[in-house]
Coordinates of C-alpha atoms and ligand atoms in Angstrom, one line a residue:
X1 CA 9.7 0.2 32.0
X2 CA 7.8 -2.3 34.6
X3 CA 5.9 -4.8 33.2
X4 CA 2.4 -4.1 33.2
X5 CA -0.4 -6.2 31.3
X6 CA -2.5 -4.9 29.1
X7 CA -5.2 -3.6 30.5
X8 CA -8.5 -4.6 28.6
X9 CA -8.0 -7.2 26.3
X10 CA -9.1 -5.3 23.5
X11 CA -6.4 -7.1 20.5
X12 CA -7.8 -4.4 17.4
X13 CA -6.7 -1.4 19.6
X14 CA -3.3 -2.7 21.2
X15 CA -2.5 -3.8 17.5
X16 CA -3.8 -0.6 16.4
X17 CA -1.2 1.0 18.3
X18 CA 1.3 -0.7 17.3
X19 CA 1.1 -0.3 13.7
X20 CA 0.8 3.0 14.1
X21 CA 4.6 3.2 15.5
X22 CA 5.4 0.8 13.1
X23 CA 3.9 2.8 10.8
X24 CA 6.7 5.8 11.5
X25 CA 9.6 3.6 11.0
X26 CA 9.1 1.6 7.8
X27 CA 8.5 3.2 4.3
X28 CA 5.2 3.3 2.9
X29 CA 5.5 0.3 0.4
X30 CA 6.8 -1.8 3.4
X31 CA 4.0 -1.2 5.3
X32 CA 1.3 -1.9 2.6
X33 CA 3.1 -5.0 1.8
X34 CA 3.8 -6.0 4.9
X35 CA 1.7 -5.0 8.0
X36 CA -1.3 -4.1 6.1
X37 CA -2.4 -7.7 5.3
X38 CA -2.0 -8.4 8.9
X39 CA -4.9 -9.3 11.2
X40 CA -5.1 -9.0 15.0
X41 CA -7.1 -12.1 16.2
X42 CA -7.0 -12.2 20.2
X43 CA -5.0 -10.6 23.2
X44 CA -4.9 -13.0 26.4
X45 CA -2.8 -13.3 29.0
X46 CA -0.6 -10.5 27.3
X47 CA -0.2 -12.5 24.2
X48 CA -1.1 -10.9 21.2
X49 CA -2.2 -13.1 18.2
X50 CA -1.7 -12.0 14.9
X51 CA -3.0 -13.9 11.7
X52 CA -0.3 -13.4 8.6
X53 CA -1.3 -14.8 5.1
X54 CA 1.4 -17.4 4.6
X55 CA 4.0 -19.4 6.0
X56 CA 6.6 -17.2 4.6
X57 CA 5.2 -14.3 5.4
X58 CA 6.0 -15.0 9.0
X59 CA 9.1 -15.8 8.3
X60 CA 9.8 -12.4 6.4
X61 CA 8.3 -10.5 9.2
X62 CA 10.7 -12.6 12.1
X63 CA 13.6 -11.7 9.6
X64 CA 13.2 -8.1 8.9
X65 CA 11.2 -6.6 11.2
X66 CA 11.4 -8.5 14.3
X67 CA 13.2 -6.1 16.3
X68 CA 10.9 -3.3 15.6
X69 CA 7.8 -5.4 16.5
X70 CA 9.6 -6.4 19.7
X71 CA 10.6 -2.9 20.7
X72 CA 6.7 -1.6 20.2
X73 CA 5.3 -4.4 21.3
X74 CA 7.0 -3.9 24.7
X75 CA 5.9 -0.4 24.8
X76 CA 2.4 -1.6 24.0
X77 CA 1.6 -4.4 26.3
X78 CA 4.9 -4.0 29.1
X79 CA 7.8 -6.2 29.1
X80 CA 5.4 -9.4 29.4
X81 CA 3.8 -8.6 26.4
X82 CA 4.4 -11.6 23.8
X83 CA 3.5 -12.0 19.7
X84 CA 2.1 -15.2 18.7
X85 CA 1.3 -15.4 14.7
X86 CA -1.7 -17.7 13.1
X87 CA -0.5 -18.8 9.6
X88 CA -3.5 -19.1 7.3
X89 CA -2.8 -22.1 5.5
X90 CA -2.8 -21.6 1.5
X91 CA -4.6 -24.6 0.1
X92 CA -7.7 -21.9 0.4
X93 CA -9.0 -23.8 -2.4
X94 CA -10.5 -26.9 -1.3
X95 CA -13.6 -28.1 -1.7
X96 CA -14.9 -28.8 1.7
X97 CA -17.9 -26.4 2.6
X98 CA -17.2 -23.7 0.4
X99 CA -20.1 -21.6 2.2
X100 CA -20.0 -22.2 6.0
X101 CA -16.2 -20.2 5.8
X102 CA -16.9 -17.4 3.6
X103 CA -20.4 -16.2 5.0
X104 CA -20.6 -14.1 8.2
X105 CA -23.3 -15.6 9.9
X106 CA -24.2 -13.0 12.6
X107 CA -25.7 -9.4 11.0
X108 CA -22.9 -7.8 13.0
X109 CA -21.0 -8.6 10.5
X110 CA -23.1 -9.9 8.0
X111 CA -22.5 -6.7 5.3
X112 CA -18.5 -6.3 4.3
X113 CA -19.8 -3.7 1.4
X114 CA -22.7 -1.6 3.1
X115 CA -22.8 0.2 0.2
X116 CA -23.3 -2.6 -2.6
X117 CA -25.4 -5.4 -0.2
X118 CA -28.9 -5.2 0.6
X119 CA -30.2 -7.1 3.2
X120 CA -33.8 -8.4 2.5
X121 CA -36.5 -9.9 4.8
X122 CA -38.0 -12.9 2.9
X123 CA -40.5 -15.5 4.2
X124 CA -38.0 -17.5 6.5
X125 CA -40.8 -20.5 6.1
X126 CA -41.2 -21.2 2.9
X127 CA -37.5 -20.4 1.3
X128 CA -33.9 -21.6 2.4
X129 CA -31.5 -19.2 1.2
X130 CA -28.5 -21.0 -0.2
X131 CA -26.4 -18.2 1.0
X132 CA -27.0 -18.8 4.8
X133 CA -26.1 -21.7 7.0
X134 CA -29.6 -22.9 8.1
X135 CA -30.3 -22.0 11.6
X136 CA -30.4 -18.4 11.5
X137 CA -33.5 -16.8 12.1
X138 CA -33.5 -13.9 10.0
X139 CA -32.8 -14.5 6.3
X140 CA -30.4 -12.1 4.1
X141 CA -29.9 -12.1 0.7
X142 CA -26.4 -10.6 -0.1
X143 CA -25.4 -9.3 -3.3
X144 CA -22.2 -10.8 -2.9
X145 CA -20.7 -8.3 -4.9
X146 CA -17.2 -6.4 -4.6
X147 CA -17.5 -3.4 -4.1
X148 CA -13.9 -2.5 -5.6
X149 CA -14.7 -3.4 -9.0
X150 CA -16.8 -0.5 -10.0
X151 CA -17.4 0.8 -13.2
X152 CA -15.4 3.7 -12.9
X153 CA -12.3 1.8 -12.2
X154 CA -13.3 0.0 -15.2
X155 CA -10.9 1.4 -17.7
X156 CA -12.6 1.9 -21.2
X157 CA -10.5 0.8 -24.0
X158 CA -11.4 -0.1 -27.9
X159 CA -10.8 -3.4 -26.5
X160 CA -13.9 -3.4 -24.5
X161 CA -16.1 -0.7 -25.4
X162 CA -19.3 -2.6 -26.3
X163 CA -19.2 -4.9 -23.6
X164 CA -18.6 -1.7 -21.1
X165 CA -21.5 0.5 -22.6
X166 CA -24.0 -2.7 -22.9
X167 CA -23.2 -3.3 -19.3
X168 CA -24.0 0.5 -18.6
X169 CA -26.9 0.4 -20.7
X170 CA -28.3 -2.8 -18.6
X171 CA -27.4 -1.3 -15.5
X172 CA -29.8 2.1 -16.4
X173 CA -32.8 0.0 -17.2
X174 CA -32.1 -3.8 -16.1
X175 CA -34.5 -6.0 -18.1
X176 CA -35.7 -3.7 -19.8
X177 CA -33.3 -3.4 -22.7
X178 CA -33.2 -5.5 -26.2
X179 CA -29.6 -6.8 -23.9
X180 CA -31.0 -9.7 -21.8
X181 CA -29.1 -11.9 -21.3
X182 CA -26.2 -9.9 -21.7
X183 CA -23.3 -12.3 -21.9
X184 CA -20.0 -10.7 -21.5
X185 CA -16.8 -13.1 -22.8
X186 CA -13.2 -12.9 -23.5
X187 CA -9.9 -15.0 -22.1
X188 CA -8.9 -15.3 -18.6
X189 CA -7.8 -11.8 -17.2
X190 CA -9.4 -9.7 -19.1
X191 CA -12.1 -8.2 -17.1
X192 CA -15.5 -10.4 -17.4
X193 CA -15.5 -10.8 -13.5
X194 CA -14.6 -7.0 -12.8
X195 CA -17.1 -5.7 -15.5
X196 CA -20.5 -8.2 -14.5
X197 CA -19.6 -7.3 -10.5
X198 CA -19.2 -3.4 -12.1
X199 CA -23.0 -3.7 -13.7
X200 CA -24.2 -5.5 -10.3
X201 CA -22.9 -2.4 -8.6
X202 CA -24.3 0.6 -10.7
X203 CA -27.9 -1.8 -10.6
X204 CA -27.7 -1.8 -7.4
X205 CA -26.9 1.6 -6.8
X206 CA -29.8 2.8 -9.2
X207 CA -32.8 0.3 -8.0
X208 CA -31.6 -0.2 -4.3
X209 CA -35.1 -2.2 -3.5
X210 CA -34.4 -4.8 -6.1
X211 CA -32.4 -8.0 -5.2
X212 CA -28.7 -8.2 -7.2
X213 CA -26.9 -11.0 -6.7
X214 CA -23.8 -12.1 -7.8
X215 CA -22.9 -15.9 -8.3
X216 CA -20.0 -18.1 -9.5
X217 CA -21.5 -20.9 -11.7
X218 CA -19.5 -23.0 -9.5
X219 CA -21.2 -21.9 -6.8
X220 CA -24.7 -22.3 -8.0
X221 CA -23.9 -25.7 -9.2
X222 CA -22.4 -26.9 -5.5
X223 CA -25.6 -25.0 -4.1
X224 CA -27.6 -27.0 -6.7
X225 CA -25.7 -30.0 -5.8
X226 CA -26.4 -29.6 -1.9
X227 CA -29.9 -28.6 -2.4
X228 CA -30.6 -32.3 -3.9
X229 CA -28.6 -34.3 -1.4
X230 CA -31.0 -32.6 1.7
X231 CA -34.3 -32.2 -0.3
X232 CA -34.8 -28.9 -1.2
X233 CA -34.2 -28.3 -4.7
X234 CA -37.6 -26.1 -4.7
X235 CA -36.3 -23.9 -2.3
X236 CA -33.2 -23.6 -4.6
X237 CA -35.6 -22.8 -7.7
X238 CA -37.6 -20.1 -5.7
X239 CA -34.7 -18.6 -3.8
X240 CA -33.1 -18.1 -7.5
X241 CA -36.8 -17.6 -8.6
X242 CA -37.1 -14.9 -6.6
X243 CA -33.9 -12.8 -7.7
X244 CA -34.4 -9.3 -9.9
X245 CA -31.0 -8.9 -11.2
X246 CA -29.0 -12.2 -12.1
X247 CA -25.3 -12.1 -12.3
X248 CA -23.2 -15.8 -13.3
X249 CA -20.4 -15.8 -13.8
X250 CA -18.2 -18.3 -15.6
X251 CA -21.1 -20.5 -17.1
X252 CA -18.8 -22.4 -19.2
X253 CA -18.3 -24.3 -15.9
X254 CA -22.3 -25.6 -16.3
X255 CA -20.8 -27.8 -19.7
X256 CA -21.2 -31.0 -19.2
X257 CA -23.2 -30.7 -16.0
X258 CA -26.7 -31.4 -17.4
X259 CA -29.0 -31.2 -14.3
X260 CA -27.5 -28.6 -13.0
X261 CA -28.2 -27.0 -17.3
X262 CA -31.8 -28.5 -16.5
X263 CA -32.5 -26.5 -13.7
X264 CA -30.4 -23.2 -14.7
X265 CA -32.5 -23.6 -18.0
X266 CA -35.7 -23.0 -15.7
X267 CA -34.7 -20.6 -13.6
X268 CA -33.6 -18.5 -16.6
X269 CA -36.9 -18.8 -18.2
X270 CA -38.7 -17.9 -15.2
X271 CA -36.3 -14.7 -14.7
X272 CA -36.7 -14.2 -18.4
X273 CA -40.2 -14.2 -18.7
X274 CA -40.8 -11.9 -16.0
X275 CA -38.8 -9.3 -17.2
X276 CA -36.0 -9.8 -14.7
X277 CA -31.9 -9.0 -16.3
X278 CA -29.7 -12.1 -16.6
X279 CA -26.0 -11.1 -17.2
X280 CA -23.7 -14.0 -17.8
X281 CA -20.3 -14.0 -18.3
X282 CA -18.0 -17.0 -20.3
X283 CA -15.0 -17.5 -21.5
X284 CA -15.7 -18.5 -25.0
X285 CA -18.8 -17.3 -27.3
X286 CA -21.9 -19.8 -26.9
X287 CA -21.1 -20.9 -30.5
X288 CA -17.6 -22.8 -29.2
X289 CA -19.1 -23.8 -25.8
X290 CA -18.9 -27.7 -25.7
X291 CA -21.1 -29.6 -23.8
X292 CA -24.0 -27.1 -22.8
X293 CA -27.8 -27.8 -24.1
X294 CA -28.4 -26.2 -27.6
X295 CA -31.7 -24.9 -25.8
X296 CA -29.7 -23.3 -23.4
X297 CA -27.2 -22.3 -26.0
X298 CA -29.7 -20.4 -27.9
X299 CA -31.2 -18.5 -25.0
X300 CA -27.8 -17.4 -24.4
X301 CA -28.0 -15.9 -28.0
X302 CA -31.4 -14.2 -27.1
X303 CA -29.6 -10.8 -25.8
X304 CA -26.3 -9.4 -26.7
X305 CA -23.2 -11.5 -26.7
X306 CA -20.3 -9.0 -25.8
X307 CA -16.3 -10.1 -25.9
X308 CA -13.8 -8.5 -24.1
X309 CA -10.6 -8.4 -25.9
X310 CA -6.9 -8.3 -25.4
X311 CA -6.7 -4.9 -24.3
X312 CA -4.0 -2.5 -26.6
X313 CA -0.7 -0.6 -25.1
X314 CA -2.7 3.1 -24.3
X315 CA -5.5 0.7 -22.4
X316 CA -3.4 -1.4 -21.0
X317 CA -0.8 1.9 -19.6
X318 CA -4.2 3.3 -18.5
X319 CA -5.1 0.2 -16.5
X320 CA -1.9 0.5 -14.8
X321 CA -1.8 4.4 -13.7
X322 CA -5.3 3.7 -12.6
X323 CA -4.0 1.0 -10.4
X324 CA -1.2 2.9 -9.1
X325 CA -3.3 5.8 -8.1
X326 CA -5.8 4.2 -6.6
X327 CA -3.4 2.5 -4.3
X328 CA -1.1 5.3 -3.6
X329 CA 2.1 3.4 -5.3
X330 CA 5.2 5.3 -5.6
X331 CA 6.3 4.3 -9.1
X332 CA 8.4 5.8 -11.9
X333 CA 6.5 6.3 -15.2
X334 CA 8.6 4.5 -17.1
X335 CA 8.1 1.3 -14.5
X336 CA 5.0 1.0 -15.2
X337 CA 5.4 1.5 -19.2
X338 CA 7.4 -1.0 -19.7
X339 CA 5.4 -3.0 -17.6
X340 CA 2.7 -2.2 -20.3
X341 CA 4.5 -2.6 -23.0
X342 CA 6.0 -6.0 -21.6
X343 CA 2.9 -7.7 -20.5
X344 CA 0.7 -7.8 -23.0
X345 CA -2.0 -10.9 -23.0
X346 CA -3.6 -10.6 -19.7
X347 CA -4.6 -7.8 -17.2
X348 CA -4.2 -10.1 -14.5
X349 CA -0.6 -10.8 -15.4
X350 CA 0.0 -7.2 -15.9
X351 CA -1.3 -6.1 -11.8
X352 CA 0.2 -9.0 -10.5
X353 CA 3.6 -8.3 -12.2
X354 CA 2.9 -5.2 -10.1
X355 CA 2.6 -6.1 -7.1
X356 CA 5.4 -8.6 -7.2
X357 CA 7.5 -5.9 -8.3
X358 CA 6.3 -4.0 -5.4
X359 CA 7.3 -7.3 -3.0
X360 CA 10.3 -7.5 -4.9
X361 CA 11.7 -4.1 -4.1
X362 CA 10.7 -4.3 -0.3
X363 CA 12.4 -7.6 -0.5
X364 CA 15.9 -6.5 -1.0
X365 CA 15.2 -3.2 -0.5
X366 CA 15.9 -2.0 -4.0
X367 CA 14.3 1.1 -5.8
X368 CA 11.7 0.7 -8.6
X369 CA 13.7 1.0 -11.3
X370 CA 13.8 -0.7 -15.2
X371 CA 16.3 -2.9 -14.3
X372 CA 14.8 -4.7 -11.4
X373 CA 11.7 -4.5 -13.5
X374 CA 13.4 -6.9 -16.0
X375 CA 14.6 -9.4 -13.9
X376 CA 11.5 -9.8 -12.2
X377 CA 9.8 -10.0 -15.0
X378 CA 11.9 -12.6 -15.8
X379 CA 11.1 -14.5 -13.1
X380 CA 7.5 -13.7 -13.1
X381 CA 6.6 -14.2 -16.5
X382 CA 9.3 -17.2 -17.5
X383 CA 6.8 -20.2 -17.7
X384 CA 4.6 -18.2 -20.4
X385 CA 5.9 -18.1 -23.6
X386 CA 7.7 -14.5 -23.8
X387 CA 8.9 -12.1 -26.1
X388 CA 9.5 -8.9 -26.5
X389 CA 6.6 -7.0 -28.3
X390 CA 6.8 -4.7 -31.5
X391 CA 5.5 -2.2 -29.4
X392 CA 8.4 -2.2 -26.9
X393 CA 10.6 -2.2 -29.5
X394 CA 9.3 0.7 -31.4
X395 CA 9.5 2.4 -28.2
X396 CA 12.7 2.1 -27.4
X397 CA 14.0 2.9 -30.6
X398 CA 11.9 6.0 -30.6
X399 CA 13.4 7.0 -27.1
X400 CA 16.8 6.4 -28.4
X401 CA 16.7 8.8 -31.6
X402 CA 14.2 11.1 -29.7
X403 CA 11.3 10.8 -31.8
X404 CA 7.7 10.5 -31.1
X405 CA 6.3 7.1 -32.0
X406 CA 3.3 8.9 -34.1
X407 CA 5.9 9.8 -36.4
X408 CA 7.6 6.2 -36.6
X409 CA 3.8 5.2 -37.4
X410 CA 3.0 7.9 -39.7
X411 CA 3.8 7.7 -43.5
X412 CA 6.2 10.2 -43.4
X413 CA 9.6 9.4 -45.3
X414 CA 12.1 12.0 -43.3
X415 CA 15.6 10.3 -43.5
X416 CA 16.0 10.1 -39.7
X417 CA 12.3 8.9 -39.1
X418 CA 12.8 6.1 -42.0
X419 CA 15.9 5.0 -40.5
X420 CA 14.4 4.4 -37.2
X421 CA 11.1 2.5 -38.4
X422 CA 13.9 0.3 -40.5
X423 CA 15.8 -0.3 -37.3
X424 CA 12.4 -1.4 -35.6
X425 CA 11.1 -3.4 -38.4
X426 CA 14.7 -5.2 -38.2
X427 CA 14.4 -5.5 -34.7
X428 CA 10.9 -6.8 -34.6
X429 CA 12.0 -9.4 -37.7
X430 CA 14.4 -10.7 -35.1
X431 CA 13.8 -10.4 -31.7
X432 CA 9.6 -11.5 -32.4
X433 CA 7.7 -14.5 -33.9
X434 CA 5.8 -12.0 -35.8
X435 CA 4.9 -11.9 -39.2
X436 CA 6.8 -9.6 -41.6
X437 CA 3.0 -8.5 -42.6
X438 CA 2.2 -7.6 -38.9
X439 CA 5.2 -6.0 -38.7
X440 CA 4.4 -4.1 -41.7
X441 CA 1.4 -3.5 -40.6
X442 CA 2.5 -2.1 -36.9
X443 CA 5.4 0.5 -38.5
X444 CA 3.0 2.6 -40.7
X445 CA 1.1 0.2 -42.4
X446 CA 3.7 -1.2 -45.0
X447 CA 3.8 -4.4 -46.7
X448 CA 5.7 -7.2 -46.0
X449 CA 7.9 -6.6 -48.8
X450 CA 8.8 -3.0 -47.5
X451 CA 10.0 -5.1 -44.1
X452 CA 12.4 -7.4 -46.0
X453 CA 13.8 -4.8 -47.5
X454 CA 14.9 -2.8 -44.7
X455 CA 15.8 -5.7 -42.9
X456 CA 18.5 -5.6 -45.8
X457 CA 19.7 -2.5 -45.5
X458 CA 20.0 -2.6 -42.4
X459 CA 22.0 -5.5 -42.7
X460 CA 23.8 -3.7 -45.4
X461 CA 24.6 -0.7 -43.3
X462 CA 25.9 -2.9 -40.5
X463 CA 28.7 -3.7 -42.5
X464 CA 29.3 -0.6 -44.0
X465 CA 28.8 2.3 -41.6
X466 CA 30.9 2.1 -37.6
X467 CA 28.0 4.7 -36.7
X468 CA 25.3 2.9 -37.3
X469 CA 26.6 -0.5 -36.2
X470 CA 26.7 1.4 -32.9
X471 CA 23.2 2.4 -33.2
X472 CA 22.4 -1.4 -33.3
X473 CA 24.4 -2.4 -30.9
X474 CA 22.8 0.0 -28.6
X475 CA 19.5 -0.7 -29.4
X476 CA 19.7 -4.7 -29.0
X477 CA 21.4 -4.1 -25.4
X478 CA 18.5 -2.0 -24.4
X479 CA 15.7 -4.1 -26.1
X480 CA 16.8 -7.2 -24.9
X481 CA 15.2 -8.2 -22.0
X482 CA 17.4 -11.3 -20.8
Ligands
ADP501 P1 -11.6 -12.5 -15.9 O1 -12.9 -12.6 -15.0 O2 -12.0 -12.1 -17.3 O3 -10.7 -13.6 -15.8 P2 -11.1 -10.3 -14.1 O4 -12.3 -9.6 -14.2 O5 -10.8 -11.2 -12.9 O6 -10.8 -11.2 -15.4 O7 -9.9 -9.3 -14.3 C1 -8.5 -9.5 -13.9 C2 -8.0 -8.3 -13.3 O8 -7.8 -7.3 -14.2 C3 -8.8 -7.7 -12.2 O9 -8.0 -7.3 -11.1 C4 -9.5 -6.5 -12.8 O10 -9.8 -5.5 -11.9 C5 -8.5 -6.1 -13.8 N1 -9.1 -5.5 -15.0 C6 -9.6 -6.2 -16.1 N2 -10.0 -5.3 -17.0 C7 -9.9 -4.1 -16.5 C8 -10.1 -2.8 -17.0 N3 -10.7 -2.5 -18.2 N4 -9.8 -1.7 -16.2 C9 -9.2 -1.9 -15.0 N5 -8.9 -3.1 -14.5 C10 -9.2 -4.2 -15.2
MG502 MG1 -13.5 -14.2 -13.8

């Protein structure tokens, strides 16, 4: 082929073009690990800049795929044509002008979420917007939410139930329920983020002229903060004045921080009084948050306070599915199970065990299987204090005598089904920190003594019986996780 540049520097559709041969010659999880993050920057001279996420991201891509790249790019841009990458750097979290690199500041590309932002004319004279570098002429208030954490793929759970309906019931008739504030909290990773974005979007979606917005109390406090150093804390009160539907999240960051209280306190009442919907979100109840105004404290208390709680096994296999479908994953059932049953403090943990399985198996180019499940969990999960759960043991002894776990649960004292809730009980006693009582408690509702007991005989039968010693033996191979 002769070389011939590229004929319009257009980067988005020479890349374009290429992905879609690469496309045809890597498998699907490949490409979503691997090319889909990518992002074409410029085409000049024949050089095509690409931006990958990390440093070793490049270096995977140079290693695995390099020849394919080559072999399209020539096709794409001639035998001139030439790849250049732009690592992002990953310290994304300093604290140097948090705003200025996040917004868009031209209304080209001012809305990422058409469907959840609402851009709104207000008086450009009277009211900085916080959100905006200063300079632009017309001034937009964003909602700033994410449009992938709706409702819908907000998977109900007894764990969360009154948090999710009180979030509904806000969103049908902001400010205008017995719920305001409603303050949603819970641990890290278990949905307060996803849920108060979830709310902002159904509001949203049902009062389109109002003004959501959605704000880190980080963020309010470094607006707060910048607002004082150039003089324009009023502007800051009326911008936030101004807002129908408040969203903060995180407001246990405000402890300690007592003007930036002072003037949160303000704006509340002001919202408050005027009907508008506050929805915070925390990671403790306001009766354990240190360092925050009791006058703040107690308006916190004025609406519903809402946890979110460590979701169980069905919610948490749920969460999973949900996640797999809506991405398109290829992954065995039983993956993603014992994913479930592995992971069990923190949805967070439990997609990002995911997706590093995901990069794990397009790493060495290794099937999805149990087995590479363990070992990256492993890996993954090694600096948090891990065990195996009663509920991954029951399951596995169900699976191995073919019986449903209901039954294991149930009261029922069939010899088989006895034997196999002794054999978890024994198991759980051994391979688990937990108490005999929770065990009990977990296998039908027995006592503690009922667990010591058959942690006997199965002791006793050990001894005695070659079958069942093999049964153990079996069992502790496939339960142990090392
Ligand atoms: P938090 O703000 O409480 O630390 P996040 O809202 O950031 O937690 O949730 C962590 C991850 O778990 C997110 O990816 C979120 O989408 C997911 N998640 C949490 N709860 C649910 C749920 N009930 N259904 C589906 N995904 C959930
Ligand atoms: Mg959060």
């Amino acid at each position: 082929m002769t070389a011939k540049p590229y004929k319009t520097n257009d980067h988005a559709q020479a890349w374009e073009n290429i992905l879609k041969v690469v496309k045809d010659n890597v498998s699907t999880q490949a490409f979503r690990t691997w090319f889909e993050p990518i992002v074409s920057v410029k085409l000049k001279a024949n050089v095509l800049t690409i931006q990958v996420p990390s440093q070793f991201f490049y270096e995977w891509l140079e290693e695995h795929y390099i020849s394919l790249l080559k072999k399209t790019l020539r096709k794409e841009l001639g035998s001139t044509g030439r790849l250049e990458y732009s690592i992002i750097m990953e310290s994304a979290s300093s604290n140097s002008s948090p705003y200025t690199v996040k917004i868009p500041t031209t209304d080209r590309n001012v809305l990422k979420n058409p469907s959840v932002a609402l851009p709104i004319d207000i008086n450009k004279d009277t009211i900085r917007n916080p959100f905006i570098i200063p300079g632009l002429k017309k001034i937009k208030v964003e909602s700033q939410l994410n449009a992938s954490y709706t409702l819908d793929n907000f998977i109900e759970g007894e764990c969360n139930r009154l948090a999710r309906s009180a979030g509904y019931a806000v969103s049908e008739k902001p400010g205008g329920t017995s719920f305001n504030p409603l303050l949603i909290y819970g641990g890290v990773g278990l949905g307060k983020t996803h849920l108060a974005h979830a709310i902002g979007i159904q509001m949203k979606e049902k009062y389109p002229e109002k003004i959501v917005l959605y704000v880190t109390a980080e963020r309010f406090q470094t607006q707060f903060v910048d607002a004082i150093r150039s003089n324009n804390k009023n502007d800051f009160v009326h911008f936030y004045q101004m807002i129908d539907f408040l969203i903060i999240d995180d407001v246990q960051f405000f402890s300690g921080k007592e003007k930036t209280q002072d003037v949160f306190f303000h704006i509340f009442n002001h919202l408050h009084q005027t009907g508008k919907q506050l929805i915070l979100t925390s990671d403790k109840p306001p009766i354990e948050m240190q360092g925050m105004e009791q006058r703040l404290l107690s308006r916190f208390k004025w609406g519903l306070s809402a946890d979110l709680q460590v979701p169980d096994l069905e919610t948490r296999i749920a969460i999973l599915d949900n996640k797999i479908r809506i991405d398109g994953i290829n992954m065995p059932k039983d993956v993603a199970e014992y994913l479930a049953y592995s992971i069990t403090t923190n949805i967070r943990e439990l997609q990002g065990a995911l997706v590093t399985l995901l990069a794990q198996s397009s790493f060495n180019k290794k099937p999805i299987t149990i087995e590479l499940a363990k070992q990256m969990i492993d890996k993954f999960v090694k600096n948090t204090a891990r065990e195996v759960s009663i509920d991954y043991i029951q399951k596995v002894v169900c699976d191995y005598f073919d019986l449903p776990i209901e039954l294991l649960k149930s009261k029922t004292r069939k010899r088989d089904v006895v034997q196999a809730r002794q054999l978890a009980m024994f198991f759980s006693k051994n391979m688990t920190k937990s108490s005999l009582a929770k065990i009990g408690a977990h296998c039908g509702g027995k006592d503690h003594a009922t667990v010591l007991h058959a942690c006997r005989t199965v002791n006793n039968l050990i001894d005695t019986d070659k079958q069942f010693k093999s049964y153990v033996t079996d069992l502790k191979k496939k339960i142990s996780i090392d």
